[in-house]
Amino acid sequence: MDDDLTLLRELRADAPEPDTDRLRAVRARALAPASGQAPARKRRRFWAVPSLLAAATAAAAVVVAVNGSHTPAPPPPDSVTTMPVRAETVLRQAALVAEGRRKHQEPRPDQWLYRKDLVKQPGEERGTVQEYWTRYDGTRQALRQNGGSLEFQDITPHPGDDDLTPRQYAAKFADLPTDPAALLDHVRGDRHWSTLPKGADAEQPDARAFRVLSVYLDAGVPMPPRVEAAVFRALAELPGVRVDLGVRDAAGRAGIGVAYEPAGSVPGGSTRDAQGRIVSRSYLVLDAATYRFLGRRVDNLQDEVIGGEVTARRGTFYASADLAAGVVDEPGRMP
């Protein structure tokens, strides 16, 4: 355990300092095909969309064939050699840090959550900067890309809709159990984003638990400290959870990568090729000191082939990074 924590401290010495205000606005996530193919850029109701990992899990059933016979692409300039460590050690340390956080003050219903992201598709140098403003009561949202003009959208809730507003997410988090075993039982039956594509195999329970917990960490609405600690402790109990040091987000910040990689092929687990090799590795990237969510990264370890066409080359990656967040009184303002 001491060796792994020493590695964390050494990693943190070379990493940029995190933003001071990490209130997360729930933002749009375009659906991503299996094995880390980059999501399309289009405007969505950003509290209603599953995380990248959730979408990739759901889309796994459409993969027709995968092979790794093509010449790999050269590694990207900001690639680093990652180092696996004991997931249990790191995640339990994350729980201790999360438990010591101060509880956030809840915004007023008429205030707006601000979020600024950087998204890099495979092969892109600069990526796309996306800024989101979401009214806390979920009735309106605004979007700006690459410093352009603001676009607004009014939102009308529908009865029976699975979509959650930021305020509803906060209420959901407040009701979550803080015992890790009870939390795992809960997330295995959580109804949100519970269905896979028609004809797909049902998710294996542990795969589903990891997927839902990852959605919680990436939801953009702060969890109560004890609940966040329970999320990390629950992840530590799941077999197949992998933790690597030195995983970089889209901004190049080195952090802790958390992935779900069970042995063998299981419904909802990692996609493997005919030789049993992992096709891609999907990470949640956490800050190495605060354990707060930094972004996501999907490394393509083998060529992905769908319907006979190579859709993602080996050596490429998709990545996102949370650059800033906070609470403001109107869209267009920044914290």
Coordinates of C-alpha atoms in Angstrom, one line a residue:
M1 CA 0.0 0.0 0.0
D2 CA 2.8 2.5 0.9
D3 CA 4.5 1.9 -2.5
D4 CA 1.3 2.7 -4.4
L5 CA 0.7 5.8 -2.4
T6 CA 4.3 6.9 -2.9
L7 CA 3.7 6.5 -6.7
L8 CA 0.6 8.7 -6.4
R9 CA 2.6 11.5 -4.7
E10 CA 5.3 11.3 -7.3
L11 CA 2.8 11.5 -10.1
R12 CA 1.1 14.5 -8.5
A13 CA 4.5 16.4 -8.4
D14 CA 4.5 16.6 -12.2
A15 CA 0.7 17.3 -12.7
P16 CA -0.8 20.8 -13.1
E17 CA -2.7 22.1 -10.1
P18 CA -6.5 21.4 -10.3
D19 CA -9.1 24.1 -10.6
T20 CA -10.2 25.4 -7.2
D21 CA -13.9 25.3 -7.9
R22 CA -15.0 21.9 -9.0
L23 CA -18.8 22.2 -9.0
R24 CA -19.8 20.2 -12.0
A25 CA -22.5 21.2 -14.4
V26 CA -24.1 18.2 -16.1
R27 CA -23.4 18.5 -19.7
A28 CA -24.2 16.8 -23.1
R29 CA -22.5 13.6 -23.9
A30 CA -23.0 12.4 -27.4
L31 CA -23.5 8.6 -27.7
A32 CA -20.2 6.8 -28.4
P33 CA -20.0 3.5 -30.3
A34 CA -18.3 0.5 -28.7
S35 CA -14.6 0.4 -28.0
G36 CA -14.1 4.1 -27.7
Q37 CA -15.1 5.4 -31.1
A38 CA -15.4 9.2 -30.7
P39 CA -18.8 10.7 -30.1
A40 CA -20.4 12.9 -32.6
R41 CA -20.5 16.6 -31.8
K42 CA -24.1 17.7 -31.5
R43 CA -26.1 19.5 -29.0
R44 CA -28.0 17.5 -26.5
R45 CA -29.9 17.9 -23.2
F46 CA -26.7 17.4 -21.3
W47 CA -28.1 16.1 -18.0
A48 CA -30.1 13.5 -19.9
V49 CA -27.2 11.8 -21.7
P50 CA -25.2 8.8 -20.3
S51 CA -21.5 9.0 -19.9
L52 CA -19.1 7.9 -22.6
L53 CA -18.6 4.6 -20.8
A54 CA -22.3 4.0 -20.4
A55 CA -22.9 4.6 -24.1
A56 CA -20.0 2.4 -25.2
T57 CA -21.3 -0.4 -23.0
A58 CA -24.7 -0.2 -24.5
A59 CA -23.4 -0.1 -28.1
A60 CA -21.1 -3.1 -27.7
A61 CA -23.7 -5.4 -29.3
V62 CA -23.3 -3.7 -32.7
V63 CA -19.7 -4.8 -33.2
V64 CA -19.5 -7.2 -36.0
A65 CA -15.9 -8.1 -36.1
V66 CA -12.6 -6.9 -34.6
N67 CA -9.0 -7.6 -35.5
G68 CA -5.6 -6.2 -34.9
S69 CA -3.9 -7.1 -38.1
H70 CA -3.3 -3.5 -39.4
T71 CA -0.2 -1.5 -38.9
P72 CA -0.5 0.5 -35.6
A73 CA -0.6 4.2 -35.8
P74 CA 2.3 6.1 -34.1
P75 CA 1.6 7.0 -30.5
P76 CA 0.2 10.5 -30.0
P77 CA 2.7 13.2 -28.8
D78 CA 1.3 13.4 -25.3
S79 CA 1.2 9.7 -24.7
V80 CA 2.9 8.4 -21.6
T81 CA 3.7 5.0 -20.2
T82 CA 1.1 4.2 -17.6
M83 CA 1.7 2.2 -14.5
P84 CA -0.9 -0.3 -13.0
V85 CA -1.3 -0.2 -9.2
R86 CA -3.6 -2.0 -6.8
A87 CA -7.1 -0.7 -7.4
E88 CA -8.2 -1.4 -3.9
T89 CA -5.4 0.7 -2.3
V90 CA -6.0 3.7 -4.5
L91 CA -9.8 3.7 -4.3
R92 CA -9.8 3.3 -0.6
Q93 CA -7.4 6.3 -0.3
A94 CA -9.8 8.2 -2.6
A95 CA -12.7 7.4 -0.3
L96 CA -10.7 8.8 2.7
V97 CA -10.0 12.0 0.8
A98 CA -13.6 12.4 -0.4
E99 CA -14.9 11.8 3.1
G100 CA -13.0 14.9 4.3
R101 CA -14.5 17.3 1.7
R102 CA -16.7 20.1 2.7
K103 CA -20.4 19.8 1.7
H104 CA -21.3 22.1 -1.2
Q105 CA -24.0 24.8 -0.8
E106 CA -26.9 24.0 -3.1
P107 CA -27.5 26.6 -5.8
R108 CA -30.8 28.4 -6.1
P109 CA -33.2 27.1 -8.7
D110 CA -32.7 30.1 -10.9
Q111 CA -28.9 29.9 -10.8
W112 CA -26.9 28.3 -13.6
L113 CA -24.2 25.6 -13.5
Y114 CA -21.2 26.5 -15.7
R115 CA -19.0 23.8 -17.3
K116 CA -16.1 24.2 -19.7
D117 CA -14.8 21.1 -21.4
L118 CA -12.1 20.2 -24.0
V119 CA -12.9 17.3 -26.3
K120 CA -10.4 15.6 -28.6
Q121 CA -11.4 13.2 -31.3
P122 CA -8.8 10.6 -32.5
G123 CA -6.1 12.4 -34.4
E124 CA -7.1 15.9 -33.5
E125 CA -4.4 18.4 -32.3
R126 CA -6.4 21.1 -30.7
G127 CA -9.8 19.6 -30.0
T128 CA -13.1 21.5 -29.4
V129 CA -13.8 23.7 -26.3
Q130 CA -17.4 23.4 -25.2
E131 CA -19.0 25.7 -22.6
Y132 CA -22.3 24.8 -21.0
W133 CA -24.7 26.7 -18.8
T134 CA -27.5 24.7 -17.2
R135 CA -30.2 26.3 -15.1
Y136 CA -30.3 24.4 -11.8
D137 CA -34.0 23.7 -12.1
G138 CA -33.4 22.2 -15.5
T139 CA -35.7 24.4 -17.6
R140 CA -33.1 26.0 -19.8
Q141 CA -29.6 25.4 -21.2
A142 CA -27.0 27.3 -23.2
L143 CA -24.0 26.2 -25.2
R144 CA -21.0 27.9 -26.7
Q145 CA -18.3 26.1 -28.8
N146 CA -14.8 27.4 -29.4
G147 CA -15.7 30.9 -28.2
G148 CA -18.6 31.3 -30.6
S149 CA -22.1 32.7 -29.9
L150 CA -24.4 31.4 -27.2
E151 CA -27.2 29.1 -28.3
F152 CA -30.2 28.6 -26.0
Q153 CA -32.8 25.9 -25.6
D154 CA -35.9 25.7 -23.4
I155 CA -36.5 22.3 -21.9
T156 CA -39.9 20.8 -21.3
P157 CA -39.9 17.7 -19.0
H158 CA -42.0 14.7 -20.1
P159 CA -43.9 12.5 -17.6
G160 CA -42.1 9.2 -17.1
D161 CA -38.9 10.5 -18.7
D162 CA -35.6 9.1 -17.3
D163 CA -33.9 12.5 -17.7
L164 CA -32.7 14.2 -14.5
T165 CA -32.2 17.9 -14.0
P166 CA -29.3 19.0 -11.9
R167 CA -31.6 19.6 -8.9
Q168 CA -33.1 16.1 -9.3
Y169 CA -29.6 14.6 -9.5
A170 CA -28.7 16.3 -6.2
A171 CA -31.8 14.8 -4.6
K172 CA -30.9 11.4 -6.0
F173 CA -27.4 11.6 -4.5
A174 CA -28.8 12.7 -1.1
D175 CA -30.8 9.4 -1.0
L176 CA -28.0 7.0 -1.9
P177 CA -26.9 4.6 0.8
T178 CA -23.5 5.3 2.3
D179 CA -22.7 1.6 3.0
P180 CA -20.6 0.3 0.1
A181 CA -22.4 -3.1 0.0
A182 CA -25.9 -1.4 0.1
L183 CA -24.8 1.0 -2.6
L184 CA -23.7 -1.9 -4.9
D185 CA -27.0 -3.5 -4.4
H186 CA -28.7 -0.2 -5.3
V187 CA -26.8 0.5 -8.5
R188 CA -27.2 -3.0 -9.8
G189 CA -30.9 -2.2 -9.9
D190 CA -30.8 1.5 -10.8
R191 CA -33.3 2.1 -13.6
H192 CA -31.5 5.0 -15.3
W193 CA -30.0 3.9 -18.6
S194 CA -30.9 0.4 -17.7
T195 CA -31.5 -1.1 -21.2
L196 CA -29.1 -2.3 -23.8
P197 CA -29.9 -2.2 -27.5
K198 CA -32.6 -4.7 -28.7
G199 CA -31.2 -8.2 -29.0
A200 CA -28.1 -7.5 -26.8
D201 CA -27.2 -9.7 -23.9
A202 CA -28.2 -8.4 -20.4
E203 CA -25.4 -6.7 -18.6
Q204 CA -23.4 -8.7 -16.0
P205 CA -24.3 -7.3 -12.6
D206 CA -20.7 -6.1 -11.8
A207 CA -20.4 -4.4 -15.2
R208 CA -23.7 -2.6 -14.6
A209 CA -22.5 -1.5 -11.1
F210 CA -19.3 0.0 -12.5
R211 CA -21.2 1.7 -15.3
V212 CA -23.7 3.4 -13.0
L213 CA -21.0 4.4 -10.4
S214 CA -19.0 5.9 -13.2
V215 CA -22.1 7.9 -14.4
Y216 CA -22.5 9.2 -10.8
L217 CA -18.8 10.4 -10.7
D218 CA -19.3 12.1 -14.1
A219 CA -22.7 13.5 -13.4
G220 CA -21.6 17.1 -12.8
V221 CA -23.5 17.6 -9.6
P222 CA -21.4 17.2 -6.4
M223 CA -22.3 14.3 -4.2
P224 CA -22.4 14.5 -0.4
P225 CA -18.9 13.6 0.9
R226 CA -20.0 10.4 2.5
V227 CA -21.8 9.2 -0.6
E228 CA -18.8 10.0 -2.8
A229 CA -16.6 8.0 -0.4
A230 CA -19.1 5.1 -0.6
V231 CA -18.8 5.2 -4.4
F232 CA -15.0 4.8 -4.2
R233 CA -15.3 2.0 -1.6
A234 CA -17.9 0.2 -3.7
L235 CA -15.6 0.4 -6.8
A236 CA -12.9 -1.1 -4.7
E237 CA -15.1 -4.1 -4.0
L238 CA -15.7 -4.9 -7.7
P239 CA -13.5 -7.5 -9.3
G240 CA -12.2 -6.4 -12.6
V241 CA -11.6 -2.8 -11.7
R242 CA -8.2 -1.6 -13.0
V243 CA -6.3 1.5 -11.9
D244 CA -3.4 2.9 -13.9
L245 CA -1.2 5.9 -13.0
G246 CA -0.1 8.5 -15.6
V247 CA -3.3 8.4 -17.7
R248 CA -3.7 11.8 -19.4
D249 CA -6.9 13.7 -20.1
A250 CA -7.5 15.9 -23.2
A251 CA -5.6 18.8 -21.6
G252 CA -2.6 16.6 -21.1
R253 CA -3.0 16.4 -17.3
A254 CA -1.6 13.2 -15.9
G255 CA -4.0 11.5 -13.4
I256 CA -5.4 8.2 -12.2
G257 CA -7.2 6.1 -14.8
V258 CA -10.0 3.8 -13.5
A259 CA -11.3 1.2 -15.9
Y260 CA -13.5 -1.9 -15.8
E261 CA -11.7 -4.9 -17.3
P262 CA -13.0 -8.2 -16.1
A263 CA -11.3 -11.5 -17.1
G264 CA -12.8 -13.0 -20.2
S265 CA -15.8 -11.8 -22.2
V266 CA -18.8 -10.8 -20.1
P267 CA -21.9 -8.9 -21.1
G268 CA -21.2 -5.2 -20.5
G269 CA -17.4 -5.8 -20.0
S270 CA -14.5 -4.9 -22.2
T271 CA -14.8 -5.7 -25.9
R272 CA -12.2 -8.3 -27.0
D273 CA -11.1 -9.5 -30.4
A274 CA -11.0 -13.1 -31.7
Q275 CA -7.7 -13.7 -29.9
G276 CA -9.1 -12.4 -26.6
R277 CA -7.2 -9.2 -26.6
I278 CA -8.7 -6.0 -25.2
V279 CA -9.8 -3.8 -28.2
S280 CA -9.9 -0.5 -26.2
R281 CA -9.5 0.7 -22.6
S282 CA -12.0 3.3 -21.3
Y283 CA -10.9 5.3 -18.4
L284 CA -12.4 7.7 -15.9
V285 CA -9.5 10.1 -15.2
L286 CA -9.2 11.4 -11.6
D287 CA -7.0 14.0 -10.1
A288 CA -4.0 12.3 -8.5
A289 CA -4.3 14.4 -5.3
T290 CA -8.0 15.3 -4.9
Y291 CA -9.5 12.3 -6.7
R292 CA -12.0 14.6 -8.4
F293 CA -13.2 13.8 -11.9
L294 CA -10.8 15.3 -14.6
G295 CA -12.2 13.8 -17.8
R296 CA -12.3 10.6 -19.8
R297 CA -9.9 8.8 -22.1
V298 CA -10.4 5.8 -24.4
D299 CA -7.2 4.3 -25.8
N300 CA -7.6 2.1 -28.8
L301 CA -5.3 -0.9 -28.2
Q302 CA -6.4 -2.8 -31.4
D303 CA -8.0 -1.8 -34.6
E304 CA -11.8 -1.7 -34.3
V305 CA -13.7 -3.1 -37.2
I306 CA -17.4 -2.7 -37.5
G307 CA -19.2 -4.1 -40.6
G308 CA -15.9 -4.8 -42.3
E309 CA -14.7 -1.1 -41.9
V310 CA -11.9 0.1 -39.6
T311 CA -13.6 2.7 -37.4
A312 CA -10.8 3.3 -34.9
R313 CA -7.1 2.7 -35.5
R314 CA -4.8 1.1 -33.0
G315 CA -2.8 3.8 -31.2
T316 CA -5.5 6.5 -31.5
F317 CA -7.5 7.8 -28.6
Y318 CA -10.5 9.9 -27.6
A319 CA -10.2 12.2 -24.6
S320 CA -12.1 14.9 -22.7
A321 CA -11.1 17.3 -19.9
D322 CA -13.0 19.4 -17.5
L323 CA -11.4 22.8 -17.6
A324 CA -13.6 24.9 -15.3
A325 CA -16.8 24.8 -13.5
G326 CA -18.9 26.8 -11.0
V327 CA -22.2 28.6 -10.3
V328 CA -23.2 31.8 -12.0
D329 CA -26.4 34.0 -12.0
E330 CA -26.9 34.0 -15.8
P331 CA -25.6 32.3 -18.9
G332 CA -22.6 33.8 -20.6
R333 CA -20.9 34.6 -17.3
M334 CA -18.0 32.6 -15.9
P335 CA -17.2 31.9 -12.2

